[in-house]
Coordinates of N, CA and C in Angstrom, one line a residue:
M1 N -38.3 18.1 16.4 CA -36.7 17.9 16.0 C -35.8 17.1 16.3
N2 N -34.8 16.3 15.6 CA -33.6 15.4 16.0 C -33.0 16.3 16.2
A3 N -32.4 16.4 17.3 CA -31.4 17.2 17.4 C -29.9 16.8 16.3
I4 N -29.8 15.8 16.0 CA -28.4 15.5 14.9 C -28.9 16.6 13.8
E5 N -30.2 16.9 13.5 CA -30.6 17.2 12.2 C -30.6 18.8 12.8
D6 N -30.4 19.3 13.8 CA -30.1 20.7 14.1 C -28.7 21.1 14.3
V7 N -28.1 20.4 13.8 CA -26.6 20.3 13.8 C -26.0 20.6 12.5
P8 N -25.1 21.7 11.8 CA -25.1 21.6 10.3 C -23.5 21.1 10.5
A9 N -23.3 20.3 9.2 CA -22.1 20.2 9.3 C -21.0 20.8 9.1
S10 N -19.9 20.5 9.7 CA -18.9 21.3 9.5 C -17.9 21.3 8.5
P11 N -17.2 22.5 8.2 CA -16.7 22.8 7.0 C -15.7 21.4 6.6
E12 N -15.0 21.2 8.0 CA -14.2 20.1 7.2 C -14.9 18.3 6.9
A13 N -15.8 18.5 7.3 CA -16.9 17.0 6.9 C -17.2 17.5 5.6
D14 N -17.9 18.9 5.4 CA -18.6 19.1 4.1 C -17.7 18.8 2.9
L15 N -16.2 19.1 3.1 CA -15.0 19.1 2.4 C -14.5 17.8 2.0
A16 N -14.8 16.9 2.9 CA -14.3 14.8 3.0 C -15.4 15.0 1.8
Q17 N -16.9 15.3 2.5 CA -17.9 14.4 1.6 C -17.8 14.7 0.2
S18 N -17.5 16.0 -0.3 CA -17.1 16.4 -1.7 C -15.7 15.9 -2.2
L19 N -14.9 15.7 -1.6 CA -13.9 14.7 -1.6 C -14.1 13.5 -2.4
R20 N -15.0 12.8 -1.1 CA -15.2 11.3 -1.5 C -16.0 11.2 -2.8
S21 N -16.7 12.1 -2.9 CA -17.5 12.2 -4.4 C -16.9 12.2 -5.7
V22 N -15.2 13.2 -5.7 CA -14.7 13.2 -6.3 C -14.0 12.1 -6.8
V23 N -13.1 11.6 -5.4 CA -12.6 9.9 -5.6 C -13.7 8.8 -6.1
G24 N -14.7 8.4 -5.8 CA -15.5 8.0 -6.3 C -16.1 7.9 -7.7
L25 N -15.9 9.1 -8.4 CA -16.3 9.5 -9.7 C -15.2 9.0 -10.6
A26 N -13.7 9.8 -10.1 CA -12.4 9.1 -10.7 C -12.5 7.8 -10.4
G27 N -12.8 6.8 -9.8 CA -12.4 5.5 -10.1 C -13.1 5.1 -11.5
I28 N -14.8 5.7 -10.9 CA -15.8 5.2 -12.3 C -14.9 5.3 -13.8
T29 N -14.2 6.8 -13.5 CA -13.9 6.9 -15.1 C -12.6 6.3 -15.4
Y30 N -12.0 6.5 -14.5 CA -10.5 5.6 -15.0 C -10.8 4.3 -15.5
S31 N -12.0 3.6 -14.0 CA -12.3 2.4 -14.8 C -13.1 2.0 -16.0
A32 N -14.0 2.9 -16.3 CA -14.5 2.7 -17.6 C -13.2 3.2 -19.0
A33 N -12.1 3.6 -18.5 CA -11.3 3.9 -19.7 C -10.5 2.8 -19.6
G34 N -10.4 1.8 -18.7 CA -10.0 0.8 -19.1 C -8.7 0.3 -18.2
V35 N -8.2 1.3 -17.3 CA -7.5 1.3 -16.0 C -7.7 0.6 -14.7
S36 N -7.0 -0.6 -14.5 CA -7.5 -1.0 -13.1 C -7.3 -0.8 -12.2
A37 N -7.0 0.6 -12.2 CA -6.3 1.0 -10.4 C -7.4 1.9 -10.5
G38 N -8.3 2.4 -11.5 CA -9.5 2.5 -10.8 C -10.0 2.1 -9.9
S39 N -10.3 0.3 -9.3 CA -11.0 -0.1 -9.2 C -10.2 0.3 -7.4
D40 N -8.9 1.1 -7.5 CA -8.6 1.2 -6.2 C -8.8 2.2 -5.2
L41 N -9.5 3.1 -5.7 CA -9.8 4.9 -5.5 C -10.8 4.5 -4.6
D42 N -10.9 4.6 -3.4 CA -11.5 4.2 -2.0 C -11.2 5.3 -1.0
F43 N -11.9 6.2 -0.6 CA -12.1 7.4 -0.1 C -13.2 7.4 1.6
T44 N -13.5 6.5 1.4 CA -14.6 6.0 2.5 C -13.6 6.3 3.9
A45 N -13.0 6.1 4.4 CA -12.4 6.5 5.6 C -12.4 7.6 6.1
M46 N -11.6 8.6 5.4 CA -11.7 9.9 5.9 C -13.0 10.8 6.1
N47 N -13.4 11.1 7.6 CA -14.9 11.8 7.7 C -14.3 13.3 7.5
Q48 N -13.2 13.7 7.9 CA -12.8 15.4 7.8 C -11.5 15.6 6.9
V49 N -11.4 16.7 6.2 CA -10.5 17.0 5.5 C -10.4 18.6 5.9
R50 N -9.2 18.6 6.3 CA -8.8 20.2 6.8 C -8.7 21.4 5.3
A51 N -9.2 22.1 5.1 CA -9.2 23.2 4.2 C -7.4 23.8 4.6
A52 N -7.0 24.4 3.1 CA -5.6 25.0 3.4 C -5.8 26.5 3.6
V53 N -5.0 26.4 4.3 CA -4.9 27.9 4.7 C -4.2 29.3 3.4
T54 N -3.3 28.2 3.1 CA -2.5 29.2 2.1 C -2.6 28.0 0.7
Q55 N -2.2 28.6 -0.4 CA -2.3 28.1 -1.9 C -0.9 28.4 -2.2
P56 N -0.4 27.5 -3.3 CA 0.8 28.0 -4.1 C 0.0 28.9 -5.2
P57 N 1.1 30.0 -5.8 CA 0.5 31.1 -6.5 C -0.4 30.4 -7.8
A58 N 0.0 29.3 -8.5 CA -0.5 28.5 -9.9 C -2.1 28.4 -8.9
L59 N -2.8 28.3 -8.3 CA -4.5 28.0 -7.9 C -4.8 29.2 -8.3
V60 N -4.4 30.6 -8.3 CA -5.0 31.7 -9.1 C -5.8 31.2 -10.3
H61 N -5.9 30.1 -11.1 CA -6.0 29.6 -12.4 C -7.2 28.5 -12.1
I62 N -7.3 28.1 -10.8 CA -8.0 27.0 -10.8 C -10.0 27.4 -11.4
A63 N -10.0 28.7 -11.2 CA -11.4 28.7 -11.1 C -11.3 28.8 -12.6
A64 N -11.0 28.9 -13.5 CA -10.8 29.1 -14.6 C -10.7 27.9 -15.1
A65 N -10.0 27.1 -15.0 CA -9.8 25.4 -15.1 C -10.9 24.4 -15.0
L66 N -11.5 25.1 -13.7 CA -13.0 24.4 -13.6 C -14.2 24.9 -14.6
E67 N -14.3 25.8 -14.9 CA -15.4 26.6 -16.0 C -15.1 26.1 -17.1
D68 N -13.8 26.0 -17.2 CA -13.9 25.3 -18.8 C -14.3 23.7 -19.1
M69 N -13.9 22.8 -17.9 CA -14.2 21.8 -17.7 C -16.0 21.4 -18.2
P70 N -15.9 19.9 -18.7 CA -17.2 19.4 -19.5 C -17.9 19.4 -18.1
R71 N -19.8 19.8 -17.8 CA -20.0 19.4 -17.1 C -21.0 18.3 -16.8
G72 N -20.8 18.1 -15.5 CA -21.6 16.8 -15.0 C -21.3 16.8 -13.6
D73 N -21.4 15.3 -13.2 CA -21.2 15.2 -11.5 C -19.9 15.1 -11.2
L74 N -18.7 15.1 -11.7 CA -17.3 15.5 -11.3 C -16.8 16.7 -11.5
H75 N -17.2 17.4 -12.6 CA -17.3 19.3 -12.2 C -17.7 19.7 -11.0
M76 N -19.1 19.1 -10.5 CA -19.5 19.5 -9.8 C -19.2 19.5 -8.1
A77 N -18.5 17.9 -8.2 CA -18.2 17.6 -7.5 C -16.7 18.5 -7.1
L78 N -15.8 18.7 -8.4 CA -14.9 19.2 -7.8 C -14.5 20.4 -7.4
S79 N -15.9 21.3 -8.4 CA -16.1 22.6 -8.4 C -16.6 23.1 -6.5
A80 N -16.8 22.5 -5.6 CA -17.1 22.3 -4.3 C -16.3 22.3 -3.4
C81 N -15.0 21.8 -4.2 CA -14.0 21.4 -3.3 C -12.4 21.8 -3.5
A82 N -12.1 21.9 -5.3 CA -10.9 22.0 -5.7 C -10.3 23.5 -4.6
S83 N -11.0 24.4 -4.8 CA -9.9 25.8 -4.1 C -9.6 25.8 -2.6
R84 N -10.2 24.5 -2.3 CA -10.3 24.7 -0.7 C -9.5 23.5 -0.3
L85 N -9.0 22.5 -1.3 CA -8.1 20.8 -0.8 C -6.5 21.9 -0.6
P86 N -5.3 21.1 -0.2 CA -4.3 21.8 0.3 C -3.2 21.1 -1.2
W87 N -3.6 22.0 -2.3 CA -2.7 22.4 -3.3 C -1.1 22.0 -3.0
V88 N 0.1 21.5 -3.4 CA 1.3 21.9 -2.9 C 2.3 22.2 -4.2
A89 N 3.4 23.1 -4.4 CA 4.4 23.0 -5.6 C 5.2 21.7 -5.5
G90 N 4.8 21.4 -4.0 CA 6.1 19.9 -3.8 C 7.2 20.0 -4.2
D91 N 7.9 19.1 -3.6 CA 9.5 19.3 -3.1 C 10.5 18.9 -4.1
L92 N 9.6 18.0 -5.5 CA 10.4 17.2 -6.4 C 11.6 18.5 -6.6
P93 N 12.5 17.5 -7.8 CA 13.6 18.6 -8.8 C 12.4 19.2 -9.7
K94 N 13.3 20.4 -9.9 CA 12.2 21.3 -10.8 C 13.1 22.3 -11.6
S95 N 12.6 22.7 -12.8 CA 13.3 23.4 -13.1 C 13.4 25.3 -13.1
P96 N 14.1 26.2 -12.9 CA 13.3 27.6 -12.7 C 12.2 28.3 -13.5
G97 N 12.3 27.5 -14.7 CA 11.3 28.2 -15.5 C 9.5 28.0 -15.5
I98 N 10.0 26.4 -14.0 CA 8.1 26.6 -14.0 C 8.0 26.9 -12.3
T99 N 8.7 27.3 -11.7 CA 8.5 27.4 -10.4 C 7.7 28.0 -10.4
G100 N 6.1 28.6 -9.5 CA 4.9 29.2 -9.5 C 4.2 29.4 -10.4
K101 N 4.0 28.2 -11.2 CA 3.5 27.7 -12.6 C 2.7 26.7 -12.6
Y102 N 2.7 25.7 -11.1 CA 1.9 24.4 -11.6 C 1.1 24.3 -10.0
A103 N 0.6 23.3 -10.0 CA 0.6 22.7 -8.5 C -0.2 21.7 -8.8
F104 N 0.0 20.7 -7.4 CA -0.8 19.2 -7.6 C -1.2 18.9 -5.8
I105 N -2.1 18.0 -6.0 CA -2.8 17.4 -4.8 C -2.4 16.1 -4.8
E106 N -1.7 15.6 -3.8 CA -2.2 14.0 -3.7 C -2.9 13.7 -2.4
I107 N -3.9 13.0 -3.3 CA -5.6 12.7 -2.4 C -5.3 11.4 -2.2
L108 N -5.0 10.5 -2.8 CA -4.7 8.7 -2.1 C -3.3 8.3 -2.4
G109 N -2.5 8.0 -1.7 CA -1.3 7.6 -1.6 C -0.1 7.6 0.0
P110 N 1.0 7.7 -0.9 CA 1.7 7.0 0.4 C 1.9 9.0 1.4
N111 N 1.6 10.1 0.5 CA 1.7 11.4 1.3 C 0.3 11.9 0.9
G112 N -0.4 11.2 0.8 CA -1.8 11.7 0.6 C -3.1 12.1 2.0
I113 N -3.9 13.0 1.2 CA -4.6 13.1 2.6 C -5.1 11.6 3.3
E114 N -5.7 10.7 2.2 CA -5.7 9.6 3.0 C -4.7 8.7 2.3
K115 N -4.0 7.9 3.4 CA -3.0 6.8 3.6 C -3.2 5.6 2.4
T116 N -2.6 5.4 1.6 CA -2.4 4.4 1.3 C -0.9 3.7 0.3
D117 N -0.5 2.5 0.3 CA 0.8 2.2 -0.4 C 0.6 1.7 -1.8
R118 N -0.5 1.6 -2.1 CA -1.3 0.3 -3.4 C -1.0 1.6 -4.5
L119 N -1.1 2.7 -4.9 CA -1.0 3.5 -5.7 C -1.0 5.5 -5.3
R120 N -0.6 6.1 -5.9 CA -1.0 7.2 -6.0 C -1.9 8.1 -7.1
F121 N -2.7 8.8 -6.2 CA -4.0 9.4 -7.3 C -4.3 10.8 -6.8
G122 N -4.1 11.9 -7.5 CA -4.1 13.3 -7.3 C -4.9 14.3 -8.5
L123 N -4.8 15.4 -8.3 CA -5.2 16.5 -9.4 C -3.9 17.1 -9.7
Y124 N -3.7 17.7 -10.8 CA -2.7 18.7 -11.4 C -3.1 19.5 -12.3
L125 N -3.0 20.9 -11.5 CA -3.1 22.4 -12.0 C -1.8 23.1 -13.0
Q126 N -1.8 23.4 -14.4 CA -0.7 24.3 -15.3 C -1.3 25.4 -15.2
A127 N -0.4 26.3 -15.2 CA -1.3 27.6 -15.8 C -0.5 27.7 -17.1
P128 N -1.6 28.7 -17.8 CA -1.4 28.5 -19.4 C 0.1 29.2 -19.5
H129 N 0.5 28.6 -21.0 CA 1.9 29.8 -21.5 C 2.9 29.0 -20.5
V130 N 2.6 27.7 -20.2 CA 3.9 27.2 -19.6 C 4.5 26.2 -20.3
F131 N 5.7 25.9 -20.2 CA 6.3 25.0 -20.6 C 7.0 23.8 -19.5
Y132 N 6.0 22.5 -19.3 CA 6.9 22.0 -18.7 C 7.7 20.6 -19.3
P133 N 9.1 20.9 -18.8 CA 10.2 20.2 -19.2 C 10.1 18.6 -19.4
A134 N 10.7 17.9 -20.4 CA 10.9 16.2 -20.1 C 10.7 16.0 -18.7
H135 N 10.1 15.0 -18.2 CA 10.7 14.6 -17.1 C 10.3 12.6 -17.4
D136 N 10.7 11.9 -16.0 CA 10.4 10.4 -16.1 C 10.1 10.4 -14.8
H137 N 10.0 9.0 -14.4 CA 10.1 8.4 -13.3 C 9.5 6.9 -13.4
E138 N 9.7 6.2 -12.1 CA 9.8 4.6 -12.8 C 8.1 4.1 -12.6
A139 N 7.3 4.9 -11.8 CA 6.6 4.8 -11.9 C 5.5 4.6 -12.9
E140 N 4.7 3.9 -13.1 CA 3.7 3.8 -14.6 C 2.4 5.1 -14.4
E141 N 2.0 5.3 -15.4 CA 1.4 7.1 -14.7 C 0.3 7.0 -16.2
F142 N -1.3 7.3 -15.5 CA -2.3 7.8 -16.0 C -2.8 9.1 -16.1
Y143 N -2.9 9.8 -16.8 CA -3.0 10.9 -16.4 C -4.9 11.2 -17.3
Y144 N -5.2 11.8 -17.0 CA -7.0 11.7 -17.1 C -7.3 13.4 -17.3
V145 N -7.2 13.7 -18.7 CA -7.6 15.8 -18.8 C -8.6 15.7 -18.7
L146 N -8.9 16.7 -17.4 CA -10.2 17.8 -17.0 C -10.6 19.1 -18.1
S147 N -9.9 20.0 -17.8 CA -10.3 20.8 -18.9 C -8.3 21.4 -19.6
G148 N -8.7 22.2 -20.7 CA -7.5 23.0 -21.1 C -7.1 22.4 -22.6
D149 N -5.9 23.0 -23.6 CA -5.9 22.7 -24.4 C -4.3 22.6 -24.3
A150 N -4.2 22.0 -23.6 CA -2.2 21.7 -23.9 C -1.7 20.6 -24.8
G151 N -0.4 20.7 -25.2 CA 0.3 19.8 -25.9 C 1.1 19.4 -25.3
W152 N 0.9 18.0 -25.7 CA 1.8 16.5 -24.5 C 2.8 15.8 -25.4
Q153 N 3.7 15.7 -24.8 CA 5.2 15.1 -25.6 C 5.3 13.6 -24.8
K154 N 5.7 12.8 -25.9 CA 6.2 11.8 -25.3 C 7.3 10.5 -26.5
N155 N 8.4 10.6 -25.1 CA 9.8 10.2 -25.8 C 10.4 11.1 -27.3
D156 N 10.8 11.9 -27.0 CA 11.0 13.0 -28.1 C 9.7 13.0 -29.4
G157 N 8.9 12.5 -29.3 CA 7.4 12.5 -30.2 C 7.4 13.5 -30.9
I158 N 6.5 14.7 -31.1 CA 5.7 15.5 -31.3 C 5.2 15.8 -30.6
F159 N 4.4 17.0 -30.2 CA 3.5 17.5 -29.4 C 2.1 17.1 -30.1
C160 N 1.3 16.6 -29.2 CA 0.1 16.0 -29.4 C -1.2 16.7 -28.7
E161 N -1.8 17.7 -28.8 CA -2.9 18.2 -27.8 C -4.4 16.8 -27.8
Y162 N -4.7 17.0 -26.7 CA -5.8 15.8 -26.0 C -6.7 16.8 -25.5
A163 N -7.8 16.8 -25.8 CA -9.1 16.8 -25.5 C -9.3 17.0 -23.9
P164 N -10.2 17.6 -23.7 CA -10.8 17.2 -22.2 C -11.5 15.4 -22.4
G165 N -11.5 14.9 -21.4 CA -11.9 13.3 -21.7 C -10.9 12.5 -21.9
T166 N -9.8 12.8 -22.2 CA -8.6 11.9 -23.3 C -7.6 11.2 -21.9
L167 N -7.7 9.4 -21.9 CA -6.5 9.6 -21.2 C -5.2 9.3 -22.0
I168 N -4.0 9.7 -20.9 CA -2.8 9.5 -21.3 C -1.8 9.0 -20.4
H169 N -1.5 7.8 -21.1 CA -0.7 6.6 -20.3 C 1.1 6.8 -20.6
H170 N 1.4 6.9 -19.5 CA 3.1 7.1 -19.4 C 3.9 5.5 -19.0
A171 N 4.4 4.5 -19.7 CA 4.8 3.9 -19.4 C 6.0 3.5 -18.2
P172 N 6.6 3.3 -17.0 CA 7.8 3.3 -16.4 C 8.9 3.9 -17.4
R173 N 9.5 4.9 -17.2 CA 11.0 6.0 -17.6 C 10.2 6.6 -19.2
D174 N 8.9 6.3 -19.4 CA 8.7 7.6 -20.5 C 9.2 8.4 -20.5
R175 N 9.7 9.5 -21.2 CA 10.3 10.8 -20.9 C 9.0 11.6 -21.6
H176 N 8.1 12.4 -21.0 CA 6.9 13.0 -21.2 C 7.4 14.9 -21.1
A177 N 6.3 15.8 -21.4 CA 6.6 16.8 -21.2 C 5.1 17.7 -21.5
M178 N 4.9 18.6 -21.1 CA 3.6 19.3 -21.0 C 3.7 20.9 -21.6
Q179 N 3.1 21.4 -22.7 CA 3.2 22.8 -22.9 C 1.5 23.9 -23.0
T180 N 1.4 24.2 -22.1 CA -0.3 24.9 -22.3 C -0.2 26.3 -23.0
R181 N -1.2 26.0 -23.4 CA -1.3 27.4 -24.6 C -2.2 28.2 -24.2
T182 N -3.3 28.7 -24.1 CA -4.3 29.5 -23.5 C -4.6 29.3 -22.6
K183 N -5.1 28.0 -22.1 CA -5.9 27.8 -21.0 C -5.5 27.2 -20.0
P184 N -5.5 27.0 -18.7 CA -4.8 25.9 -17.9 C -5.0 25.1 -18.2
L185 N -4.3 24.1 -17.7 CA -4.5 22.6 -17.6 C -4.9 22.3 -16.5
L186 N -6.0 20.9 -16.1 CA -6.5 20.9 -15.1 C -6.3 19.1 -15.4
A187 N -6.1 17.8 -14.6 CA -5.6 16.7 -15.2 C -6.0 16.1 -13.7
M188 N -6.2 14.5 -13.6 CA -6.5 13.8 -13.1 C -5.0 12.8 -13.1
W189 N -4.5 12.5 -11.8 CA -3.3 11.2 -12.2 C -3.3 10.4 -10.9
I190 N -2.6 9.2 -11.6 CA -2.6 8.0 -10.7 C -1.0 7.7 -11.6
W191 N -0.3 6.9 -10.4 CA 1.0 6.1 -10.2 C 0.6 4.7 -9.8
T192 N 1.3 4.2 -10.3 CA 0.9 2.8 -9.7 C 2.5 2.3 -10.2
G193 N 2.9 0.7 -9.6 CA 3.6 0.2 -9.8 C 4.9 0.8 -8.7
D194 N 6.0 1.0 -9.1 CA 7.0 1.9 -8.3 C 7.0 3.3 -7.4
L195 N 6.0 3.5 -6.0 CA 5.6 4.9 -6.2 C 7.0 5.3 -5.7
D196 N 8.3 5.4 -5.6 CA 9.2 6.2 -5.1 C 9.1 7.3 -5.8
M197 N 9.0 8.9 -5.7 CA 9.3 9.7 -5.3 C 11.0 10.1 -6.2
K198 N 11.6 9.2 -5.2 CA 13.1 9.6 -5.5 C 12.9 9.4 -6.9
T199 N 12.5 8.6 -7.9 CA 13.1 8.1 -9.3 C 12.6 9.3 -9.9
Y200 N 11.8 10.5 -9.6 CA 11.8 11.4 -10.2 C 13.0 12.2 -11.4
R201 N 13.0 12.1 -12.2 CA 13.5 13.2 -13.0 C 13.6 14.1 -14.1
I202 N 14.2 15.1 -14.0 CA 13.4 16.0 -15.0 C 14.3 16.7 -15.4
D203 N 14.4 17.7 -16.7 CA 15.3 18.5 -17.8 C 15.4 19.8 -16.9
G204 N 16.4 20.0 -17.0 CA 17.1 21.0 -16.4 C 16.8 21.6 -14.9
A205 N 16.7 20.6 -14.1 CA 16.7 20.8 -12.6 C 18.0 21.6 -11.8
A206 N 17.2 22.5 -11.4 CA 18.0 23.8 -10.6 C 19.0 22.6 -9.3

C-alpha cells in the first residue's frame, strides 16, 4: 500500500478541509444572492486550522443552531467544524445585557484565520431570548441567516422576522438590532468597504 495512504489526516488538516468547504459554499451562496463580495471568499491557502481549546459561553447553543439549519452541503460542512472553531466574544464595545450571550468568528479578514484586507467574513451566534442593541459601523454588511427565528430591526423601523436563507443588507451606518426568540440565531456575515472595527458603535456600551 502506498505509504502516503497509511498516514491519516491530522485534526488540524481535517478542520481546515471542512472550513474550506464552508467558505467555498458561502461564496456560492452569497454570489447567488447577488453579493459581489461572494467572489472574494477564498480559503485555499490554509492547510491547517488549530481547533479551539476553550469556547465562549454562547457556544453551548451551537448544536441547537445547527440542528435547526436546513439540510444541505453547507449544513454538512458546518456540522463538521463549527464546534471546533475558535469563536470569541471579541473586544468590541458591548452593553452588559449581552455579555456571554453571543459569539462570532472571523474566518477571513484582517483578524481572520486567513488574513486578507479585501473583506471580513465569518459566522455569528446569538443565544435565545437575547436583545442585541442597536449598533452601526462604517462597513457595508451582508448577513445571511442560517437558522433561528430572530427579529431584525433597521434604522428604528419595526422588527421583522427573517427565515433561514434570507440575505440582510446594512449600508454603512445603518442602525440595526437583533432580538432572538425561542431559538438561537446562526448567521454568516460579510463586511466590505471600511473594515476598521474602531468605527463600531453600540447603544448602552459599558
